[in-house]
Amino acid sequence: MFELLSEPRKDPILSLSAAYKDDPRTNKLDLGIGVYRNNDGITPVMAAVKAAEQYLLENQPSKAYVGLAGDEIFNEAITHLLLAGTEAEHRAIALQTPGASGALRMLADLIRQTKPDTTVWISDPGYVNHRPIMEAAGLKVRSYPYFDPNTKTLNEAAMLAQFAQLGPDDILLLHGCCHNPTGVDLEFSHWQQIASMSQKQGFLPFIDIAYQGFGDGLEQDLKGLQHVVDQVEEVLITTSCSKNFGLYRERTGAAVLVAKDKQTASKARSRMFEIVRANYTMPPDHGSAIVAHILTTPELKQQWLQELNTMLTRIKGLRTSLRTQFQAKTGEDRFAFFEHHKGMFSVTGLSTEQINRLREEFGIYIVGDSRVNVAGMQEQAIPYLIDSFLAVGA
Ligand code: LMR
């Protein structure tokens, strides 16, 4: 029967990682999948994570099942991390999920069960997995303009004009910070406009925040999100501990639902339990147990914050180096966008031909939409990167 299947659609990010692994060249550069690497090219296990793992090794009493909601200490801590100081924290519920992808699918299924005719609006360009996840849940997906490839900034007028058309049957999926793939974030004034448009027009904001702490800082990255949750009755949030806790393979994330009151939020949570049970029964525990222990142990939390800040400082430093070294080499400031963008990624505007040449001739791996993972670069590789970019006519 399986001969009936059509050819699979290749994931543009994961297929690139596989090709990179198979490349024997020693000077190859992986600027594909969103993974932070230090200057030795390593994605280290954070010291706070190691300490939490040590604690768990010595103190975890059992490996028996935890439950549909996952670790409730984690759920509470993650809600607090996102919503501390907002009034909305008291009308929010959270559910631990297998990564943020698991959270996106969970909320997509919930939307489909609540209001099957909903259209989810995603940014163009956007995270490569947003559309597949929403469509897999049976939802309609449309995209809104977001990025101006000429200026490598926000296409503000076109974006806001599209938002002005949205109504009660629409969900607006936004990136909380560190937009993937562009690196172009919304200004606080845009979040204010989105909140008041949502109040007037009735669309529901859905904020995916997978890179909290990689933009301007842990709290600063929440400014837009926290404004929206305090102004709007219902908001959906997905979050990930892959990047800011470096827990990639542990698949640690959460779905957060803010409703008009706690009772409505709890009802939604009960329906989410049904989705969990019919899907994976319960999420994996190890990553969430680590995060829960770090966030509830003041010294470990302090250590984690310091390590997160080191990563942020390094990413910002790489962005500045890219700009200044391109400037020194070309005498032009065409690459200033590297310094202006936020988070791990930047869309460079390279053509498909240039991207292919970089991979084939120089062993530099870049996603097909011209996204580069700045956070995965090493300072010493920047001159090679610049020479290669210029050699293909960037
Ligand atoms: C990325 O965009 O590279 C990461 O968020 C990994 C993923 O899940 O796609």
mmCIF file of C-alpha atoms and ligand atoms in Angstrom:
data_model
loop_
_atom_site.group_PDB
_atom_site.id
_atom_site.type_symbol
_atom_site.label_atom_id
_atom_site.label_comp_id
_atom_site.label_asym_id
_atom_site.label_seq_id
_atom_site.Cartn_x
_atom_site.Cartn_y
_atom_site.Cartn_z
ATOM 1 C CA MET A 1 0.000 0.000 0.000
ATOM 2 C CA PHE A 2 2.811 2.433 0.712
ATOM 3 C CA GLU A 3 3.747 2.579 -2.950
ATOM 4 C CA LEU A 4 0.707 4.846 -3.166
ATOM 5 C CA LEU A 5 2.527 7.575 -1.270
ATOM 6 C CA SER A 6 3.704 10.598 -3.229
ATOM 7 C CA GLU A 7 7.294 11.826 -2.892
ATOM 8 C CA PRO A 8 7.950 13.487 0.507
ATOM 9 C CA ARG A 9 8.433 17.228 0.805
ATOM 10 C CA LYS A 10 11.986 17.877 2.061
ATOM 11 C CA ASP A 11 12.282 20.146 5.097
ATOM 12 C CA PRO A 12 14.579 22.978 3.945
ATOM 13 C CA ILE A 13 16.394 23.208 7.291
ATOM 14 C CA LEU A 14 16.751 19.580 8.341
ATOM 15 C CA SER A 15 17.765 18.383 4.856
ATOM 16 C CA LEU A 16 20.513 21.021 4.829
ATOM 17 C CA SER A 17 21.882 19.723 8.161
ATOM 18 C CA ALA A 18 22.072 16.212 6.706
ATOM 19 C CA ALA A 19 23.932 17.469 3.610
ATOM 20 C CA TYR A 20 26.376 19.413 5.812
ATOM 21 C CA LYS A 21 27.160 16.308 7.892
ATOM 22 C CA ASP A 22 27.997 14.371 4.707
ATOM 23 C CA ASP A 23 30.344 17.084 3.380
ATOM 24 C CA PRO A 24 33.980 15.955 3.928
ATOM 25 C CA ARG A 25 35.543 19.456 3.543
ATOM 26 C CA THR A 26 37.256 20.705 6.703
ATOM 27 C CA ASN A 27 36.671 24.417 6.039
ATOM 28 C CA LYS A 28 32.881 23.945 5.671
ATOM 29 C CA LEU A 29 30.561 26.302 7.583
ATOM 30 C CA ASP A 30 27.111 25.356 8.847
ATOM 31 C CA LEU A 31 24.934 28.480 8.871
ATOM 32 C CA GLY A 32 21.733 26.462 8.546
ATOM 33 C CA ILE A 33 19.787 25.078 11.498
ATOM 34 C CA GLY A 34 19.208 27.421 14.447
ATOM 35 C CA VAL A 35 21.742 26.175 16.952
ATOM 36 C CA TYR A 36 24.007 28.397 19.059
ATOM 37 C CA ARG A 37 27.709 27.540 18.881
ATOM 38 C CA ASN A 38 30.577 29.025 20.833
ATOM 39 C CA ASN A 39 33.833 30.220 19.296
ATOM 40 C CA ASP A 40 35.117 26.621 19.239
ATOM 41 C CA GLY A 41 32.131 25.592 17.130
ATOM 42 C CA ILE A 42 30.546 23.698 20.008
ATOM 43 C CA THR A 43 26.994 23.880 21.344
ATOM 44 C CA PRO A 44 27.867 23.551 25.014
ATOM 45 C CA VAL A 45 25.659 22.145 27.741
ATOM 46 C CA MET A 46 25.130 25.142 30.022
ATOM 47 C CA ALA A 47 26.772 24.826 33.449
ATOM 48 C CA ALA A 48 23.418 25.541 35.155
ATOM 49 C CA VAL A 49 21.914 22.663 33.145
ATOM 50 C CA LYS A 50 24.744 20.326 34.126
ATOM 51 C CA ALA A 51 24.249 21.262 37.779
ATOM 52 C CA ALA A 52 20.501 20.624 37.525
ATOM 53 C CA GLU A 53 21.166 17.258 35.859
ATOM 54 C CA GLN A 54 23.547 16.350 38.678
ATOM 55 C CA TYR A 55 20.840 17.289 41.176
ATOM 56 C CA LEU A 56 18.286 15.141 39.359
ATOM 57 C CA LEU A 57 20.680 12.215 39.162
ATOM 58 C CA GLU A 58 21.097 12.293 42.915
ATOM 59 C CA ASN A 59 17.571 13.253 43.976
ATOM 60 C CA GLN A 60 14.984 12.135 41.445
ATOM 61 C CA PRO A 61 12.968 9.540 43.335
ATOM 62 C CA SER A 62 11.296 7.781 40.405
ATOM 63 C CA LYS A 63 10.861 7.540 36.659
ATOM 64 C CA ALA A 64 7.154 6.757 36.961
ATOM 65 C CA TYR A 65 4.737 8.694 34.715
ATOM 66 C CA VAL A 66 4.271 12.363 35.527
ATOM 67 C CA GLY A 67 0.884 13.121 33.953
ATOM 68 C CA LEU A 68 -0.871 14.706 30.979
ATOM 69 C CA ALA A 69 0.189 18.242 31.882
ATOM 70 C CA GLY A 70 3.837 17.315 32.322
ATOM 71 C CA ASP A 71 5.722 18.920 35.186
ATOM 72 C CA GLU A 72 3.428 21.398 36.954
ATOM 73 C CA ILE A 73 6.369 23.196 38.593
ATOM 74 C CA PHE A 74 7.754 23.746 35.096
ATOM 75 C CA ASN A 75 4.336 24.940 33.864
ATOM 76 C CA GLU A 76 4.091 27.468 36.666
ATOM 77 C CA ALA A 77 7.698 28.630 36.295
ATOM 78 C CA ILE A 78 7.442 29.072 32.536
ATOM 79 C CA THR A 79 4.183 31.031 32.875
ATOM 80 C CA HIS A 80 5.928 33.267 35.393
ATOM 81 C CA LEU A 81 8.972 33.665 33.133
ATOM 82 C CA LEU A 82 6.699 34.931 30.352
ATOM 83 C CA LEU A 83 3.983 36.798 32.203
ATOM 84 C CA ALA A 84 5.474 38.006 35.526
ATOM 85 C CA GLY A 85 4.092 41.408 36.425
ATOM 86 C CA THR A 86 1.137 41.219 34.048
ATOM 87 C CA GLU A 87 -2.467 40.996 35.121
ATOM 88 C CA ALA A 88 -2.861 38.245 32.498
ATOM 89 C CA GLU A 89 -0.752 35.815 34.532
ATOM 90 C CA HIS A 90 -3.852 35.168 36.661
ATOM 91 C CA ARG A 91 -6.001 34.116 33.696
ATOM 92 C CA ALA A 92 -3.366 31.979 31.981
ATOM 93 C CA ILE A 93 -2.711 28.244 31.911
ATOM 94 C CA ALA A 94 0.356 26.421 30.590
ATOM 95 C CA LEU A 95 1.002 22.912 29.402
ATOM 96 C CA GLN A 96 4.431 21.400 28.923
ATOM 97 C CA THR A 97 4.930 20.154 25.357
ATOM 98 C CA PRO A 98 7.606 18.347 23.300
ATOM 99 C CA GLY A 99 9.385 21.526 22.147
ATOM 100 C CA ALA A 100 7.679 24.584 20.706
ATOM 101 C CA SER A 101 6.717 22.580 17.613
ATOM 102 C CA GLY A 102 4.670 20.353 19.925
ATOM 103 C CA ALA A 103 3.109 23.465 21.444
ATOM 104 C CA LEU A 104 2.266 24.900 18.021
ATOM 105 C CA ARG A 105 0.562 21.666 17.001
ATOM 106 C CA MET A 106 -1.266 21.414 20.325
ATOM 107 C CA LEU A 107 -2.735 24.914 19.964
ATOM 108 C CA ALA A 108 -3.456 24.373 16.266
ATOM 109 C CA ASP A 109 -5.502 21.279 17.173
ATOM 110 C CA LEU A 110 -7.296 23.246 19.888
ATOM 111 C CA ILE A 111 -8.142 26.058 17.440
ATOM 112 C CA ARG A 112 -9.449 23.525 14.928
ATOM 113 C CA GLN A 113 -11.669 21.921 17.569
ATOM 114 C CA THR A 114 -12.955 25.293 18.795
ATOM 115 C CA LYS A 115 -13.521 27.090 15.493
ATOM 116 C CA PRO A 116 -12.722 24.945 12.431
ATOM 117 C CA ASP A 117 -13.114 27.796 9.935
ATOM 118 C CA THR A 118 -10.359 29.905 11.442
ATOM 119 C CA THR A 119 -7.626 31.269 9.179
ATOM 120 C CA VAL A 120 -4.139 31.487 10.659
ATOM 121 C CA TRP A 121 -2.058 34.358 9.265
ATOM 122 C CA ILE A 122 1.680 33.759 9.168
ATOM 123 C CA SER A 123 4.459 36.171 8.206
ATOM 124 C CA ASP A 124 6.012 36.209 4.729
ATOM 125 C CA PRO A 125 8.732 35.078 4.995
ATOM 126 C CA GLY A 126 8.176 33.014 8.108
ATOM 127 C CA TYR A 127 9.375 30.044 10.112
ATOM 128 C CA VAL A 128 9.397 27.084 7.715
ATOM 129 C CA ASN A 129 7.372 24.890 10.073
ATOM 130 C CA HIS A 130 4.489 27.278 10.814
ATOM 131 C CA ARG A 131 2.501 26.495 7.687
ATOM 132 C CA PRO A 132 3.025 22.684 7.762
ATOM 133 C CA ILE A 133 1.964 22.496 11.410
ATOM 134 C CA MET A 134 -1.141 24.639 10.983
ATOM 135 C CA GLU A 135 -2.168 22.821 7.806
ATOM 136 C CA ALA A 136 -1.549 19.407 9.390
ATOM 137 C CA ALA A 137 -4.144 20.398 11.994
ATOM 138 C CA GLY A 138 -6.590 21.189 9.192
ATOM 139 C CA LEU A 139 -6.470 24.973 9.482
ATOM 140 C CA LYS A 140 -6.485 27.458 6.624
ATOM 141 C CA VAL A 141 -3.233 29.404 6.379
ATOM 142 C CA ARG A 142 -2.572 32.737 4.674
ATOM 143 C CA SER A 143 0.419 35.008 4.863
ATOM 144 C CA TYR A 144 0.885 38.698 5.581
ATOM 145 C CA PRO A 145 3.689 40.884 4.166
ATOM 146 C CA TYR A 146 6.471 41.342 6.670
ATOM 147 C CA PHE A 147 9.862 41.979 5.116
ATOM 148 C CA ASP A 148 11.224 44.392 2.531
ATOM 149 C CA PRO A 149 14.065 42.499 0.795
ATOM 150 C CA ASN A 150 15.564 45.711 -0.606
ATOM 151 C CA THR A 151 16.037 47.493 2.702
ATOM 152 C CA LYS A 152 16.099 44.296 4.812
ATOM 153 C CA THR A 153 13.707 46.005 7.196
ATOM 154 C CA LEU A 154 10.042 45.657 8.093
ATOM 155 C CA ASN A 155 7.503 46.160 5.312
ATOM 156 C CA GLU A 156 5.483 48.161 7.815
ATOM 157 C CA ALA A 157 2.823 49.765 5.614
ATOM 158 C CA ALA A 158 1.871 46.553 3.793
ATOM 159 C CA MET A 159 1.895 44.553 7.038
ATOM 160 C CA LEU A 160 -0.368 46.974 8.900
ATOM 161 C CA ALA A 161 -2.698 47.274 5.888
ATOM 162 C CA GLN A 162 -3.168 43.480 5.996
ATOM 163 C CA PHE A 163 -3.699 43.473 9.763
ATOM 164 C CA ALA A 164 -6.426 46.105 9.305
ATOM 165 C CA GLN A 165 -8.401 43.554 7.240
ATOM 166 C CA LEU A 166 -8.414 40.826 9.913
ATOM 167 C CA GLY A 167 -11.578 39.929 11.824
ATOM 168 C CA PRO A 168 -13.006 37.509 14.393
ATOM 169 C CA ASP A 169 -12.366 34.420 12.235
ATOM 170 C CA ASP A 170 -8.653 35.185 12.021
ATOM 171 C CA ILE A 171 -5.662 34.324 14.159
ATOM 172 C CA LEU A 172 -2.549 36.416 13.778
ATOM 173 C CA LEU A 173 0.623 34.394 14.354
ATOM 174 C CA LEU A 174 3.505 36.673 15.392
ATOM 175 C CA HIS A 175 7.115 36.076 16.410
ATOM 176 C CA GLY A 176 7.550 37.418 19.953
ATOM 177 C CA CYS A 177 11.179 38.414 19.285
ATOM 178 C CA CYS A 178 14.121 37.447 17.058
ATOM 179 C CA HIS A 179 11.990 36.900 13.959
ATOM 180 C CA ASN A 180 12.799 33.649 12.176
ATOM 181 C CA PRO A 181 14.093 33.875 9.441
ATOM 182 C CA THR A 182 14.576 37.620 8.903
ATOM 183 C CA GLY A 183 15.989 38.923 12.213
ATOM 184 C CA VAL A 184 13.671 41.936 11.823
ATOM 185 C CA ASP A 185 11.544 42.516 14.913
ATOM 186 C CA LEU A 186 8.411 44.547 15.529
ATOM 187 C CA GLU A 187 8.830 47.848 17.368
ATOM 188 C CA PHE A 188 6.890 48.371 20.603
ATOM 189 C CA SER A 189 4.577 50.778 18.744
ATOM 190 C CA HIS A 190 3.576 47.923 16.397
ATOM 191 C CA TRP A 191 2.653 45.739 19.360
ATOM 192 C CA GLN A 192 0.515 48.611 20.654
ATOM 193 C CA GLN A 193 -1.218 48.880 17.301
ATOM 194 C CA ILE A 194 -1.733 45.112 17.103
ATOM 195 C CA ALA A 195 -3.295 45.074 20.590
ATOM 196 C CA SER A 196 -5.749 47.845 19.777
ATOM 197 C CA MET A 197 -6.592 46.373 16.346
ATOM 198 C CA SER A 198 -7.256 43.016 18.003
ATOM 199 C CA GLN A 199 -9.576 44.683 20.544
ATOM 200 C CA LYS A 200 -11.517 46.491 17.821
ATOM 201 C CA GLN A 201 -11.502 43.872 15.049
ATOM 202 C CA GLY A 202 -11.714 40.704 17.156
ATOM 203 C CA PHE A 203 -8.810 38.681 15.768
ATOM 204 C CA LEU A 204 -6.788 36.581 18.197
ATOM 205 C CA PRO A 205 -3.025 37.138 18.610
ATOM 206 C CA PHE A 206 -0.886 33.988 18.724
ATOM 207 C CA ILE A 207 2.696 34.727 19.765
ATOM 208 C CA ASP A 208 5.468 32.222 19.100
ATOM 209 C CA ILE A 209 8.497 33.110 21.218
ATOM 210 C CA ALA A 210 11.253 30.549 20.659
ATOM 211 C CA TYR A 211 14.276 32.814 21.232
ATOM 212 C CA GLN A 212 13.521 34.738 24.424
ATOM 213 C CA GLY A 213 16.794 36.237 25.677
ATOM 214 C CA PHE A 214 18.571 36.208 22.296
ATOM 215 C CA GLY A 215 17.304 39.616 21.121
ATOM 216 C CA ASP A 216 17.739 42.419 23.662
ATOM 217 C CA GLY A 217 17.594 40.394 26.888
ATOM 218 C CA LEU A 218 15.225 38.088 28.743
ATOM 219 C CA GLU A 219 12.839 40.786 29.996
ATOM 220 C CA GLN A 220 13.266 43.272 27.140
ATOM 221 C CA ASP A 221 12.295 40.572 24.624
ATOM 222 C CA LEU A 222 8.901 40.273 26.332
ATOM 223 C CA LYS A 223 7.819 43.905 26.097
ATOM 224 C CA GLY A 224 5.552 43.438 23.072
ATOM 225 C CA LEU A 225 4.086 40.154 24.264
ATOM 226 C CA GLN A 226 3.343 41.481 27.740
ATOM 227 C CA HIS A 227 1.632 44.563 26.351
ATOM 228 C CA VAL A 228 -0.626 42.408 24.172
ATOM 229 C CA VAL A 229 -1.622 39.975 26.947
ATOM 230 C CA ASP A 230 -2.579 42.848 29.216
ATOM 231 C CA GLN A 231 -4.715 44.543 26.555
ATOM 232 C CA VAL A 232 -6.354 41.588 24.833
ATOM 233 C CA GLU A 233 -8.715 39.050 26.414
ATOM 234 C CA GLU A 234 -7.513 35.933 24.612
ATOM 235 C CA VAL A 235 -3.934 35.278 23.510
ATOM 236 C CA LEU A 236 -2.093 32.087 22.589
ATOM 237 C CA ILE A 237 1.634 31.694 23.267
ATOM 238 C CA THR A 238 4.172 29.018 22.392
ATOM 239 C CA THR A 239 7.620 28.986 23.914
ATOM 240 C CA SER A 240 10.773 26.906 23.711
ATOM 241 C CA CYS A 241 13.678 26.092 26.022
ATOM 242 C CA SER A 242 15.748 24.775 23.093
ATOM 243 C CA LYS A 243 17.735 27.948 22.619
ATOM 244 C CA ASN A 244 17.780 29.875 25.894
ATOM 245 C CA PHE A 245 18.465 26.758 27.999
ATOM 246 C CA GLY A 246 20.383 24.999 25.187
ATOM 247 C CA LEU A 247 18.116 21.961 25.586
ATOM 248 C CA TYR A 248 17.525 21.360 21.885
ATOM 249 C CA ARG A 249 17.335 17.562 21.847
ATOM 250 C CA GLU A 250 15.395 17.329 25.098
ATOM 251 C CA ARG A 251 12.327 18.814 23.336
ATOM 252 C CA THR A 252 11.222 21.171 26.074
ATOM 253 C CA GLY A 253 8.537 23.743 25.372
ATOM 254 C CA ALA A 254 5.126 24.942 26.490
ATOM 255 C CA ALA A 255 1.764 26.055 25.183
ATOM 256 C CA VAL A 256 0.307 28.973 27.146
ATOM 257 C CA LEU A 257 -3.293 30.066 26.824
ATOM 258 C CA VAL A 258 -4.549 33.382 28.179
ATOM 259 C CA ALA A 259 -8.345 33.543 28.379
ATOM 260 C CA LYS A 260 -10.856 36.114 29.613
ATOM 261 C CA ASP A 261 -10.904 34.408 33.030
ATOM 262 C CA LYS A 262 -9.247 31.503 34.814
ATOM 263 C CA GLN A 263 -12.352 29.313 34.515
ATOM 264 C CA THR A 264 -12.366 29.548 30.711
ATOM 265 C CA ALA A 265 -8.619 28.936 30.609
ATOM 266 C CA SER A 266 -9.014 25.805 32.771
ATOM 267 C CA LYS A 267 -11.778 24.492 30.511
ATOM 268 C CA ALA A 268 -9.495 24.912 27.513
ATOM 269 C CA ARG A 269 -6.744 23.115 29.423
ATOM 270 C CA SER A 270 -9.011 20.099 29.961
ATOM 271 C CA ARG A 271 -9.582 19.925 26.209
ATOM 272 C CA MET A 272 -5.839 20.201 25.685
ATOM 273 C CA PHE A 273 -5.434 17.088 27.875
ATOM 274 C CA GLU A 274 -7.582 15.159 25.401
ATOM 275 C CA ILE A 275 -5.315 16.289 22.571
ATOM 276 C CA VAL A 276 -2.220 15.253 24.538
ATOM 277 C CA ARG A 277 -3.624 11.798 25.297
ATOM 278 C CA ALA A 278 -4.654 11.176 21.692
ATOM 279 C CA ASN A 279 -1.278 12.336 20.459
ATOM 280 C CA TYR A 280 1.667 11.419 22.700
ATOM 281 C CA THR A 281 0.035 10.746 26.124
ATOM 282 C CA MET A 282 2.497 12.925 28.001
ATOM 283 C CA PRO A 283 5.582 14.988 27.264
ATOM 284 C CA PRO A 284 9.177 13.846 27.977
ATOM 285 C CA ASP A 285 10.299 14.828 31.462
ATOM 286 C CA HIS A 286 14.051 15.353 31.541
ATOM 287 C CA GLY A 287 14.269 18.826 29.979
ATOM 288 C CA SER A 288 11.373 20.265 31.942
ATOM 289 C CA ALA A 289 12.725 18.842 35.212
ATOM 290 C CA ILE A 290 16.004 20.665 34.501
ATOM 291 C CA VAL A 291 14.269 23.965 33.715
ATOM 292 C CA ALA A 292 11.966 23.667 36.726
ATOM 293 C CA HIS A 293 14.940 23.081 39.028
ATOM 294 C CA ILE A 294 16.929 25.991 37.580
ATOM 295 C CA LEU A 295 14.042 28.457 37.736
ATOM 296 C CA THR A 296 13.158 27.546 41.327
ATOM 297 C CA THR A 297 16.740 27.539 42.675
ATOM 298 C CA PRO A 298 17.970 31.146 43.037
ATOM 299 C CA GLU A 299 21.722 30.422 42.663
ATOM 300 C CA LEU A 300 21.159 28.255 39.592
ATOM 301 C CA LYS A 301 18.816 30.806 38.083
ATOM 302 C CA GLN A 302 21.500 33.445 38.543
ATOM 303 C CA GLN A 303 24.072 31.219 36.872
ATOM 304 C CA TRP A 304 21.714 30.487 33.968
ATOM 305 C CA LEU A 305 21.019 34.221 33.502
ATOM 306 C CA GLN A 306 24.745 34.924 33.330
ATOM 307 C CA GLU A 307 25.311 32.169 30.770
ATOM 308 C CA LEU A 308 22.367 33.377 28.701
ATOM 309 C CA ASN A 309 23.801 36.864 28.782
ATOM 310 C CA THR A 310 27.169 35.550 27.570
ATOM 311 C CA MET A 311 25.435 33.984 24.563
ATOM 312 C CA LEU A 312 23.542 37.205 23.845
ATOM 313 C CA THR A 313 26.724 39.299 24.055
ATOM 314 C CA ARG A 314 28.497 36.899 21.693
ATOM 315 C CA ILE A 315 25.682 37.027 19.124
ATOM 316 C CA LYS A 316 25.668 40.835 19.225
ATOM 317 C CA GLY A 317 29.477 40.878 18.893
ATOM 318 C CA LEU A 318 29.321 38.618 15.821
ATOM 319 C CA ARG A 319 26.709 40.904 14.274
ATOM 320 C CA THR A 320 28.921 43.953 14.806
ATOM 321 C CA SER A 321 31.976 42.108 13.438
ATOM 322 C CA LEU A 322 30.105 41.093 10.298
ATOM 323 C CA ARG A 323 29.091 44.668 9.635
ATOM 324 C CA THR A 324 32.482 46.253 10.336
ATOM 325 C CA GLN A 325 34.522 43.603 8.524
ATOM 326 C CA PHE A 326 32.267 43.767 5.444
ATOM 327 C CA GLN A 327 32.629 47.554 5.631
ATOM 328 C CA ALA A 328 36.431 47.355 5.843
ATOM 329 C CA LYS A 329 36.596 44.949 2.901
ATOM 330 C CA THR A 330 34.155 46.695 0.554
ATOM 331 C CA GLY A 331 34.267 50.314 1.684
ATOM 332 C CA GLU A 332 30.451 50.160 1.741
ATOM 333 C CA ASP A 333 27.860 49.685 4.447
ATOM 334 C CA ARG A 334 25.575 47.314 2.491
ATOM 335 C CA PHE A 335 25.814 44.760 5.276
ATOM 336 C CA ALA A 336 24.745 47.064 8.108
ATOM 337 C CA PHE A 337 21.608 44.929 8.420
ATOM 338 C CA PHE A 338 23.644 42.278 10.215
ATOM 339 C CA GLU A 339 24.066 44.653 13.125
ATOM 340 C CA HIS A 340 20.477 45.926 13.054
ATOM 341 C CA HIS A 341 18.825 42.508 13.026
ATOM 342 C CA LYS A 342 18.026 40.652 16.264
ATOM 343 C CA GLY A 343 18.529 37.100 17.442
ATOM 344 C CA MET A 344 20.118 34.119 15.737
ATOM 345 C CA PHE A 345 19.139 34.769 12.138
ATOM 346 C CA SER A 346 19.376 37.271 9.301
ATOM 347 C CA VAL A 347 17.929 37.055 5.822
ATOM 348 C CA THR A 348 20.764 38.124 3.528
ATOM 349 C CA GLY A 349 18.948 38.515 0.210
ATOM 350 C CA LEU A 350 21.328 36.130 -1.611
ATOM 351 C CA SER A 351 19.874 34.556 -4.757
ATOM 352 C CA THR A 352 19.325 30.805 -5.116
ATOM 353 C CA GLU A 353 22.280 30.693 -7.505
ATOM 354 C CA GLN A 354 24.530 32.456 -4.962
ATOM 355 C CA ILE A 355 23.355 30.126 -2.166
ATOM 356 C CA ASN A 356 24.091 27.062 -4.328
ATOM 357 C CA ARG A 357 27.511 28.366 -5.291
ATOM 358 C CA LEU A 358 28.381 29.084 -1.650
ATOM 359 C CA ARG A 359 27.510 25.490 -0.758
ATOM 360 C CA GLU A 360 29.129 23.818 -3.761
ATOM 361 C CA GLU A 361 32.282 25.929 -4.173
ATOM 362 C CA PHE A 362 32.924 27.138 -0.610
ATOM 363 C CA GLY A 363 31.211 24.592 1.674
ATOM 364 C CA ILE A 364 29.028 27.324 3.220
ATOM 365 C CA TYR A 365 25.563 26.040 4.057
ATOM 366 C CA ILE A 366 22.719 28.590 4.040
ATOM 367 C CA VAL A 367 18.961 27.894 4.059
ATOM 368 C CA GLY A 368 17.208 28.361 0.672
ATOM 369 C CA ASP A 369 15.417 31.537 1.768
ATOM 370 C CA SER A 370 18.922 33.098 2.236
ATOM 371 C CA ARG A 371 18.733 32.892 6.060
ATOM 372 C CA VAL A 372 22.048 32.621 7.856
ATOM 373 C CA ASN A 373 22.447 31.500 11.442
ATOM 374 C CA VAL A 374 24.692 34.220 12.875
ATOM 375 C CA ALA A 375 24.655 32.521 16.296
ATOM 376 C CA GLY A 376 26.363 29.474 14.823
ATOM 377 C CA MET A 377 29.375 31.389 13.414
ATOM 378 C CA GLN A 378 32.902 31.614 14.747
ATOM 379 C CA GLU A 379 34.706 34.959 14.806
ATOM 380 C CA GLN A 380 37.744 33.465 13.034
ATOM 381 C CA ALA A 381 35.581 32.208 10.125
ATOM 382 C CA ILE A 382 34.199 35.672 9.306
ATOM 383 C CA PRO A 383 36.993 36.682 6.854
ATOM 384 C CA TYR A 384 36.448 33.416 4.871
ATOM 385 C CA LEU A 385 32.708 34.010 4.932
ATOM 386 C CA ILE A 386 33.096 37.562 3.647
ATOM 387 C CA ASP A 387 35.513 36.571 0.864
ATOM 388 C CA SER A 388 33.140 33.783 -0.201
ATOM 389 C CA PHE A 389 30.087 36.077 -0.157
ATOM 390 C CA LEU A 390 31.909 38.636 -2.285
ATOM 391 C CA ALA A 391 33.220 35.923 -4.642
ATOM 392 C CA VAL A 392 29.630 34.929 -5.522
ATOM 393 C CA GLY A 393 28.690 38.570 -6.064
ATOM 394 C CA ALA A 394 26.864 39.319 -2.789
HETATM 395 C C1 LMR B 1 15.386 26.691 13.071
HETATM 396 O O1 LMR B 1 14.532 27.434 12.580
HETATM 397 O O2 LMR B 1 16.466 26.442 12.515
HETATM 398 C C2 LMR B 1 15.137 26.056 14.390
HETATM 399 O O3 LMR B 1 14.108 26.667 15.059
HETATM 400 C C3 LMR B 1 15.011 24.582 14.296
HETATM 401 C C4 LMR B 1 13.669 24.115 13.850
HETATM 402 O O4 LMR B 1 12.961 23.529 14.653
HETATM 403 O O5 LMR B 1 13.319 24.303 12.698
#
